[in-house]
Tab-separated table of C-alpha atoms in Angstrom:
chain	number	residue	atom	x	y	z
A	1	UNK	CA	-6.379	217.185	102.526
A	2	UNK	CA	-4.515	216.000	99.433
A	3	UNK	CA	-3.181	212.980	101.363
A	4	UNK	CA	-6.710	211.774	102.156
A	5	UNK	CA	-7.776	212.087	98.534
A	6	UNK	CA	-4.673	210.244	97.334
A	7	UNK	CA	-5.127	207.312	99.716
A	8	UNK	CA	-8.842	207.010	98.889
A	9	UNK	CA	-8.017	206.983	95.197
A	10	UNK	CA	-5.218	204.486	95.772
A	11	UNK	CA	-7.545	202.187	97.745
A	12	UNK	CA	-10.116	202.327	94.970
A	13	UNK	CA	-7.485	201.522	92.340
A	14	UNK	CA	-6.222	198.643	94.460
A	15	UNK	CA	-9.736	197.203	94.677
A	16	UNK	CA	-10.205	197.575	90.918
A	17	UNK	CA	-6.916	195.780	90.275
A	18	UNK	CA	-7.961	192.898	92.529
A	19	UNK	CA	-11.326	192.707	90.749
A	20	UNK	CA	-9.502	192.678	87.397
A	21	UNK	CA	-7.272	189.794	88.537
A	22	UNK	CA	-10.263	187.865	89.887
A	23	UNK	CA	-12.182	188.364	86.637
A	24	UNK	CA	-9.294	186.861	84.659
A	25	UNK	CA	-8.994	184.030	87.193
A	26	UNK	CA	-12.723	183.274	86.895
A	27	UNK	CA	-12.462	183.153	83.108
A	28	UNK	CA	-9.542	180.733	83.344
A	29	UNK	CA	-11.461	178.610	85.882
A	30	UNK	CA	-14.471	178.572	83.549
A	31	UNK	CA	-12.368	177.135	80.721
A	32	UNK	CA	-10.724	174.643	83.081
A	33	UNK	CA	-14.172	173.249	83.905
A	34	UNK	CA	-14.046	174.518	87.497
A	35	UNK	CA	-17.018	176.866	87.048
A	36	UNK	CA	-20.133	175.759	85.145
A	37	UNK	CA	-20.886	177.568	81.914
A	38	UNK	CA	-23.739	180.009	82.656
A	39	UNK	CA	-25.475	179.155	79.362
A	40	UNK	CA	-25.368	175.356	79.650
A	41	UNK	CA	-24.948	174.899	83.396
A	42	UNK	CA	-22.195	172.351	82.760
A	43	UNK	CA	-18.434	172.570	83.054
A	44	UNK	CA	-16.439	172.706	79.855
A	45	UNK	CA	-12.718	172.382	79.257
A	46	UNK	CA	-10.887	174.499	76.714
A	47	UNK	CA	-7.205	174.375	77.571
A	48	UNK	CA	-6.212	176.900	74.911
A	49	UNK	CA	-8.475	179.619	76.307
A	50	UNK	CA	-7.621	178.732	79.909
A	51	UNK	CA	-3.929	178.975	79.078
A	52	UNK	CA	-4.471	182.347	77.415
A	53	UNK	CA	-6.001	183.793	80.612
A	54	UNK	CA	-3.308	182.197	82.793
A	55	UNK	CA	-0.569	183.577	80.553
A	56	UNK	CA	-2.169	187.034	80.708
A	57	UNK	CA	-2.110	186.913	84.503
A	58	UNK	CA	1.554	185.830	84.402
A	59	UNK	CA	2.339	188.738	82.092
A	60	UNK	CA	0.533	191.161	84.411
A	61	UNK	CA	2.519	189.766	87.338
A	62	UNK	CA	5.782	190.297	85.480
A	63	UNK	CA	4.923	193.788	84.221
A	64	UNK	CA	3.680	195.039	87.606
A	65	UNK	CA	6.485	193.531	89.727
A	66	UNK	CA	7.517	196.051	92.382
A	67	UNK	CA	4.472	198.262	91.782
A	68	UNK	CA	1.816	196.347	93.721
A	69	UNK	CA	0.685	196.527	97.315
A	70	UNK	CA	1.173	193.434	99.461
A	71	UNK	CA	-2.524	192.571	99.105
A	72	UNK	CA	-2.509	192.970	95.314
A	73	UNK	CA	0.654	190.924	94.988
A	74	UNK	CA	-0.711	188.150	97.215
A	75	UNK	CA	-4.021	187.940	95.351
A	76	UNK	CA	-2.271	187.806	91.977
A	77	UNK	CA	0.353	185.275	93.087
A	78	UNK	CA	-2.235	182.956	94.716
A	79	UNK	CA	-4.658	183.133	91.794
A	80	UNK	CA	-1.893	182.413	89.307
A	81	UNK	CA	-0.367	179.500	91.201
A	82	UNK	CA	-3.779	177.908	91.865
A	83	UNK	CA	-4.762	178.185	88.208
A	84	UNK	CA	-1.444	176.740	87.049
A	85	UNK	CA	-1.900	173.723	89.340
A	86	UNK	CA	-5.466	173.143	88.130
A	87	UNK	CA	-4.296	173.506	84.523
A	88	UNK	CA	-1.699	170.762	85.016
A	89	UNK	CA	-4.282	168.455	86.627
A	90	UNK	CA	-6.887	169.041	83.917
A	91	UNK	CA	-4.309	168.648	81.126
A	92	UNK	CA	-3.211	165.281	82.561
A	93	UNK	CA	-6.804	164.032	82.807
A	94	UNK	CA	-7.806	165.178	79.330
A	95	UNK	CA	-7.381	162.617	76.556
A	96	UNK	CA	-4.541	163.458	74.180
A	97	UNK	CA	-6.974	164.359	71.404
A	98	UNK	CA	-8.784	166.941	73.535
A	99	UNK	CA	-5.766	168.476	75.284
A	100	UNK	CA	-5.439	171.097	72.558
A	101	UNK	CA	-8.829	171.413	70.827
A	102	UNK	CA	-8.660	172.372	67.193
A	103	UNK	CA	-11.095	174.952	65.832
A	104	UNK	CA	-13.884	173.457	63.799
A	105	UNK	CA	-13.597	174.027	60.070
A	106	UNK	CA	-16.627	174.420	57.854
A	107	UNK	CA	-17.170	171.499	55.494
A	108	UNK	CA	-17.368	173.703	52.394
A	109	UNK	CA	-14.064	175.537	52.844
A	110	UNK	CA	-12.350	175.777	49.438
A	111	UNK	CA	-8.689	174.899	49.232
A	112	UNK	CA	-6.308	177.815	48.529
A	113	UNK	CA	-5.793	176.690	44.923
A	114	UNK	CA	-9.570	176.604	44.370
A	115	UNK	CA	-10.327	180.058	45.787
A	116	UNK	CA	-11.579	182.581	43.303
A	117	UNK	CA	-10.232	186.123	43.533
A	118	UNK	CA	-12.896	188.599	44.616
A	119	UNK	CA	-10.846	191.735	44.170
A	120	UNK	CA	-11.013	192.568	47.874
A	121	UNK	CA	-7.965	191.750	49.952
A	122	UNK	CA	-8.501	189.497	52.937
A	123	UNK	CA	-8.229	191.277	56.293
A	124	UNK	CA	-5.082	190.526	58.201
A	125	UNK	CA	-3.773	191.315	61.662
A	126	UNK	CA	-1.881	194.601	61.870
A	127	UNK	CA	1.875	194.291	61.980
A	128	UNK	CA	3.170	195.962	65.122
A	129	UNK	CA	6.744	194.743	65.287
A	130	UNK	CA	9.675	193.943	63.064
A	131	UNK	CA	10.309	190.704	64.970
A	132	UNK	CA	9.498	187.467	63.258
A	133	UNK	CA	6.273	185.773	64.345
A	134	UNK	CA	8.233	182.899	65.880
A	135	UNK	CA	10.342	185.238	68.024
A	136	UNK	CA	7.248	187.134	69.156
A	137	UNK	CA	5.492	183.941	70.255
A	138	UNK	CA	8.516	182.751	72.213
A	139	UNK	CA	8.335	185.660	74.656
A	140	UNK	CA	5.122	184.568	76.358
A	141	UNK	CA	5.220	180.814	75.889
A	142	UNK	CA	4.947	178.867	79.137
A	143	UNK	CA	4.663	175.205	79.873
A	144	UNK	CA	2.631	173.907	82.789
A	145	UNK	CA	3.060	170.202	82.270
A	146	UNK	CA	4.423	167.390	80.136
């Protein structure tokens, strides 16, 4: 009886993992302009966000190596390779100025020398490692094109 319960639970977890992978793949496809934005109905390209989702899938593939079923592994591998190919194509087509969109800055942003102290410290990201920021970024940096 325990075997039946274990395999049912395992099948459900396998399906959830595949859904998780597909959700990340859909988000990457959205930002590669492959899926229209539900709000505007038009495709939009944001290579930074697309790359973030692709890199997350690559990290999941690396961290779960040897622990996936054949179906899970195939779905993850195919989704990742397809997204990487589309990323390269979209990055080549995008004009150099739009390949890495910069966040918009408000027009009235004071320069650091002009800021007035308010007494409250600015929030910062929590420090979780003793590694330098450069070393931390190097671990998950991938290149998909020129």
